PDB file of C-alpha atoms in Angstrom:
ATOM      1  CA  MET A   1      18.557   0.102  -6.228  1.00 93.00           C
ATOM      2  CA  LYS A   2      16.558   0.146  -2.990  1.00 96.00           C
ATOM      3  CA  THR A   3      17.246  -2.248  -0.121  1.00 93.00           C
ATOM      4  CA  LEU A   4      14.658  -4.817   0.919  1.00 93.00           C
ATOM      5  CA  GLN A   5      13.912  -2.789   4.042  1.00 93.00           C
ATOM      6  CA  GLU A   6      13.391   0.386   1.981  1.00 95.00           C
ATOM      7  CA  LEU A   7      11.093  -1.554  -0.336  1.00 96.00           C
ATOM      8  CA  GLN A   8       9.154  -2.878   2.650  1.00 96.00           C
ATOM      9  CA  VAL A   9       8.351   0.682   3.741  1.00 96.00           C
ATOM     10  CA  LEU A  10       7.310   1.707   0.225  1.00 98.00           C
ATOM     11  CA  ILE A  11       5.212  -1.416  -0.335  1.00 97.00           C
ATOM     12  CA  LEU A  12       3.404  -0.972   2.972  1.00 97.00           C
ATOM     13  CA  GLN A  13       2.672   2.662   2.171  1.00 97.00           C
ATOM     14  CA  TRP A  14       1.339   1.582  -1.255  1.00 96.00           C
ATOM     15  CA  ALA A  15      -0.769  -1.190   0.324  1.00 95.00           C
ATOM     16  CA  LYS A  16      -2.170   1.204   2.924  1.00 95.00           C
ATOM     17  CA  GLU A  17      -3.238   3.591   0.175  1.00 93.00           C
ATOM     18  CA  LYS A  18      -4.945   0.648  -1.546  1.00 93.00           C
ATOM     19  CA  ASP A  19      -6.729  -0.322   1.715  1.00 92.00           C
ATOM     20  CA  LEU A  20      -5.086  -3.770   1.768  1.00 94.00           C
ATOM     21  CA  LEU A  21      -3.595  -3.847   5.265  1.00 95.00           C
ATOM     22  CA  LYS A  22      -6.681  -5.058   7.129  1.00 94.00           C
ATOM     23  CA  LEU A  23      -6.483  -8.370   8.972  1.00 94.00           C
ATOM     24  CA  GLU A  24      -9.660  -9.545   7.248  1.00 95.00           C
ATOM     25  CA  ASN A  25      -7.834  -9.296   3.889  1.00 94.00           C
ATOM     26  CA  ALA A  26      -5.186 -11.843   4.950  1.00 93.00           C
ATOM     27  CA  PRO A  27      -7.014 -14.914   3.536  1.00 93.00           C
ATOM     28  CA  LYS A  28      -7.134 -13.250   0.110  1.00 94.00           C
ATOM     29  CA  GLN A  29      -3.455 -12.344   0.434  1.00 94.00           C
ATOM     30  CA  ARG A  30      -2.658 -15.993   1.189  1.00 92.00           C
ATOM     31  CA  LEU A  31      -4.489 -16.961  -2.002  1.00 93.00           C
ATOM     32  CA  LYS A  32      -2.436 -14.357  -3.865  1.00 94.00           C
ATOM     33  CA  LEU A  33       0.703 -15.956  -2.438  1.00 94.00           C
ATOM     34  CA  LEU A  34      -0.437 -19.369  -3.697  1.00 93.00           C
ATOM     35  CA  GLU A  35      -0.994 -17.846  -7.128  1.00 95.00           C
ATOM     36  CA  GLU A  36       2.478 -16.300  -7.196  1.00 95.00           C
ATOM     37  CA  VAL A  37       4.163 -19.501  -5.966  1.00 94.00           C
ATOM     38  CA  GLY A  38       2.431 -21.435  -8.741  1.00 95.00           C
ATOM     39  CA  GLU A  39       3.471 -18.949 -11.404  1.00 96.00           C
ATOM     40  CA  THR A  40       7.053 -18.944 -10.139  1.00 95.00           C
ATOM     41  CA  ALA A  41       7.220 -22.727  -9.980  1.00 94.00           C
ATOM     42  CA  GLY A  42       5.914 -22.868 -13.558  1.00 95.00           C
ATOM     43  CA  ALA A  43       8.573 -20.397 -14.654  1.00 96.00           C
ATOM     44  CA  ILE A  44      11.256 -22.535 -12.965  1.00 94.00           C
ATOM     45  CA  LEU A  45      10.002 -25.622 -14.807  1.00 93.00           C
ATOM     46  CA  LYS A  46      10.199 -23.693 -18.097  1.00 96.00           C
ATOM     47  CA  ASN A  47      13.557 -22.139 -17.185  1.00 95.00           C
ATOM     48  CA  ASN A  48      12.117 -18.679 -17.958  1.00 97.00           C
ATOM     49  CA  THR A  49      14.411 -16.314 -16.048  1.00 97.00           C
ATOM     50  CA  ASP A  50      12.342 -13.168 -16.646  1.00 97.00           C
ATOM     51  CA  ASP A  51       9.180 -14.829 -15.310  1.00 97.00           C
ATOM     52  CA  ILE A  52      11.106 -16.316 -12.387  1.00 97.00           C
ATOM     53  CA  LYS A  53      12.381 -12.854 -11.412  1.00 97.00           C
ATOM     54  CA  ASP A  54       8.871 -11.456 -11.798  1.00 97.00           C
ATOM     55  CA  GLY A  55       7.393 -14.189  -9.630  1.00 97.00           C
ATOM     56  CA  ILE A  56      10.011 -13.883  -6.918  1.00 96.00           C
ATOM     57  CA  GLY A  57       9.529 -10.121  -6.800  1.00 97.00           C
ATOM     58  CA  ASP A  58       5.752 -10.534  -6.654  1.00 97.00           C
ATOM     59  CA  MET A  59       6.100 -13.055  -3.812  1.00 96.00           C
ATOM     60  CA  PHE A  60       8.232 -10.534  -1.925  1.00 96.00           C
ATOM     61  CA  VAL A  61       5.484  -7.900  -2.272  1.00 97.00           C
ATOM     62  CA  VAL A  62       2.771 -10.337  -1.195  1.00 96.00           C
ATOM     63  CA  LEU A  63       4.775 -11.588   1.796  1.00 94.00           C
ATOM     64  CA  VAL A  64       5.495  -8.057   3.022  1.00 96.00           C
ATOM     65  CA  ILE A  65       1.793  -7.187   2.859  1.00 96.00           C
ATOM     66  CA  LEU A  66       0.697 -10.482   4.436  1.00 95.00           C
ATOM     67  CA  ALA A  67       3.131 -10.099   7.328  1.00 93.00           C
ATOM     68  CA  GLU A  68       1.757  -6.625   8.022  1.00 95.00           C
ATOM     69  CA  GLN A  69      -1.840  -7.854   7.830  1.00 95.00           C
ATOM     70  CA  LEU A  70      -1.036 -10.565  10.373  1.00 92.00           C
ATOM     71  CA  SER A  71       1.142  -8.248  12.517  1.00 92.00           C
ATOM     72  CA  GLU A  72       4.061 -10.632  12.072  1.00 89.00           C
ATOM     73  CA  GLU A  73       7.718  -9.767  11.810  1.00 87.00           C
ATOM     74  CA  ILE A  74       9.749 -11.051   8.872  1.00 85.00           C
ATOM     75  CA  LEU A  75      13.448 -11.788   8.827  1.00 81.00           C
ATOM     76  CA  PHE A  76      15.571  -9.990   6.232  1.00 76.00           C
ATOM     77  CA  GLU A  77      18.528 -12.370   6.464  1.00 70.00           C
ATOM     78  CA  THR A  78      19.456 -15.635   4.831  1.00 61.00           C
ATOM     79  CA  TYR A  79      18.178 -18.568   6.840  1.00 55.00           C
ATOM     80  CA  GLY A  80      19.796 -21.547   5.190  1.00 57.00           C
ATOM     81  CA  VAL A  81      21.912 -22.665   2.294  1.00 54.00           C
ATOM     82  CA  ALA A  82      20.334 -23.821  -0.945  1.00 55.00           C
ATOM     83  CA  LYS A  83      21.197 -27.379  -1.890  1.00 57.00           C
ATOM     84  CA  ASP A  84      21.720 -28.989  -5.251  1.00 60.00           C
ATOM     85  CA  ASN A  85      18.534 -30.837  -6.155  1.00 64.00           C
ATOM     86  CA  ASP A  86      15.064 -29.915  -7.345  1.00 67.00           C
ATOM     87  CA  GLU A  87      13.403 -31.332  -4.225  1.00 73.00           C
ATOM     88  CA  ASP A  88      14.776 -28.255  -2.467  1.00 75.00           C
ATOM     89  CA  PHE A  89      12.359 -26.071  -4.459  1.00 80.00           C
ATOM     90  CA  VAL A  90       9.458 -28.076  -3.059  1.00 81.00           C
ATOM     91  CA  PHE A  91      10.868 -27.728   0.459  1.00 79.00           C
ATOM     92  CA  LEU A  92      11.482 -23.976   0.087  1.00 81.00           C
ATOM     93  CA  PHE A  93       8.091 -23.180  -1.480  1.00 83.00           C
ATOM     94  CA  ASP A  94       6.347 -25.334   1.125  1.00 83.00           C
ATOM     95  CA  ASN A  95       8.030 -23.401   3.910  1.00 78.00           C
ATOM     96  CA  ILE A  96       7.090 -20.076   2.332  1.00 80.00           C
ATOM     97  CA  LEU A  97       3.455 -21.167   2.313  1.00 80.00           C
ATOM     98  CA  ASN A  98       3.515 -22.482   5.885  1.00 77.00           C
ATOM     99  CA  SER A  99       1.970 -19.719   7.993  1.00 62.00           C
ATOM    100  CA  ASN A 100       3.848 -20.932  11.068  1.00 67.00           C
ATOM    101  CA  ARG A 101       7.091 -19.980   9.346  1.00 66.00           C
ATOM    102  CA  LEU A 102       6.143 -16.594   7.872  1.00 79.00           C
ATOM    103  CA  TYR A 103       8.994 -15.080   9.900  1.00 78.00           C
ATOM    104  CA  PHE A 104      11.476 -17.015   7.736  1.00 81.00           C
ATOM    105  CA  SER A 105       9.601 -16.681   4.425  1.00 87.00           C
ATOM    106  CA  LEU A 106      11.911 -14.058   2.946  1.00 86.00           C
ATOM    107  CA  ALA A 107      14.903 -16.112   3.954  1.00 84.00           C
ATOM    108  CA  TYR A 108      13.461 -19.111   2.115  1.00 85.00           C
ATOM    109  CA  LEU A 109      12.706 -16.866  -0.857  1.00 89.00           C
ATOM    110  CA  ASN A 110      16.308 -15.706  -0.766  1.00 88.00           C
ATOM    111  CA  ASP A 111      17.424 -19.351  -0.761  1.00 87.00           C
ATOM    112  CA  ILE A 112      15.402 -19.905  -3.946  1.00 89.00           C
ATOM    113  CA  CYS A 113      17.226 -16.935  -5.477  1.00 90.00           C
ATOM    114  CA  THR A 114      20.587 -18.319  -4.374  1.00 88.00           C
ATOM    115  CA  LYS A 115      19.745 -21.674  -5.915  1.00 88.00           C
ATOM    116  CA  LEU A 116      18.890 -19.919  -9.204  1.00 91.00           C
ATOM    117  CA  ASN A 117      21.831 -17.471  -9.106  1.00 91.00           C
ATOM    118  CA  LEU A 118      19.433 -14.541  -8.770  1.00 93.00           C
ATOM    119  CA  ASP A 119      19.371 -11.583  -6.404  1.00 94.00           C
ATOM    120  CA  LEU A 120      16.286 -11.124  -4.217  1.00 94.00           C
ATOM    121  CA  THR A 121      16.856  -7.379  -3.964  1.00 95.00           C
ATOM    122  CA  GLU A 122      16.919  -7.064  -7.751  1.00 97.00           C
ATOM    123  CA  CYS A 123      13.738  -9.143  -8.105  1.00 97.00           C
ATOM    124  CA  ALA A 124      11.965  -7.109  -5.402  1.00 97.00           C
ATOM    125  CA  ASN A 125      12.987  -3.830  -7.073  1.00 97.00           C
ATOM    126  CA  LEU A 126      11.612  -5.077 -10.392  1.00 98.00           C
ATOM    127  CA  ALA A 127       8.282  -5.870  -8.724  1.00 97.00           C
ATOM    128  CA  TRP A 128       8.172  -2.518  -6.921  1.00 98.00           C
ATOM    129  CA  ASN A 129       8.856  -0.629 -10.150  1.00 97.00           C
ATOM    130  CA  GLU A 130       6.013  -2.555 -11.773  1.00 94.00           C
ATOM    131  CA  ILE A 131       3.399  -1.824  -9.075  1.00 93.00           C
ATOM    132  CA  LYS A 132       4.374   1.570  -7.654  1.00 93.00           C
ATOM    133  CA  ASP A 133       2.215   3.595 -10.060  1.00 89.00           C
ATOM    134  CA  ARG A 134      -0.506   0.977 -10.469  1.00 84.00           C
ATOM    135  CA  LYS A 135      -4.045   2.253 -10.139  1.00 84.00           C
ATOM    136  CA  GLY A 136      -7.051   0.210  -9.105  1.00 82.00           C
ATOM    137  CA  ASN A 137      -9.351  -0.651  -6.227  1.00 80.00           C
ATOM    138  CA  THR A 138      -9.508  -3.170  -3.423  1.00 81.00           C
ATOM    139  CA  ILE A 139     -12.656  -5.234  -3.801  1.00 83.00           C
ATOM    140  CA  ASN A 140     -13.514  -7.907  -1.222  1.00 84.00           C
ATOM    141  CA  GLY A 141      -9.938  -7.859   0.088  1.00 80.00           C
ATOM    142  CA  THR A 142      -8.234  -8.161  -3.309  1.00 84.00           C
ATOM    143  CA  PHE A 143      -6.549  -5.334  -5.195  1.00 79.00           C
ATOM    144  CA  ILE A 144      -7.895  -5.211  -8.755  1.00 81.00           C
ATOM    145  CA  LYS A 145      -5.697  -3.166 -11.069  1.00 82.00           C
ATOM    146  CA  ASN A 146      -7.203  -0.910 -13.702  1.00 82.00           C
ATOM    147  CA  SER A 147      -6.842  -2.183 -17.245  1.00 70.00           C
TER     148      SER A 147
END
C-alpha cells in the first residue's frame, strides 16, 4: 500500500497528463469536490461502507488536485479528534469545503475516517487504483472519462 504522500505524487502526475493542473480549472475542481462530498454523505446516511470508502478516496484525489491548482500546501497529519455525534460530519464536511481551510482538508477527511473506523490511506489507495489507468479528456476544465 502506498503512503498518502506517494499517492499525492502519482495523482499529480496523472492530473498533469490529463491537463487538469491549471488554475483556471479550480472552479470545476471545487464543483467536483461538492459532488464527492454529497455522494459520501449519502453513503454515510445509507451506511454503505464500500461507497463511503469510494467517496473518501475520491475526495482525497480531488483535494490533492485542487491544492495543486491553487498552489496551496496540504497537511498530511491528523488535525483534531472525531467526536461522537452526527453533527460532527456536518462540521467536518463544511470545513473540507471551506477554501480558507484547504490546508487542513486532509486532516478533516482523516477525522471522518476515524469517526467511521476507516483508514484514509486505504481509501486513497482504492481511489488511485480505480483512476490510474483511466483514459479520457479534459473538456472545459473537467476530466471526462472514456466509457
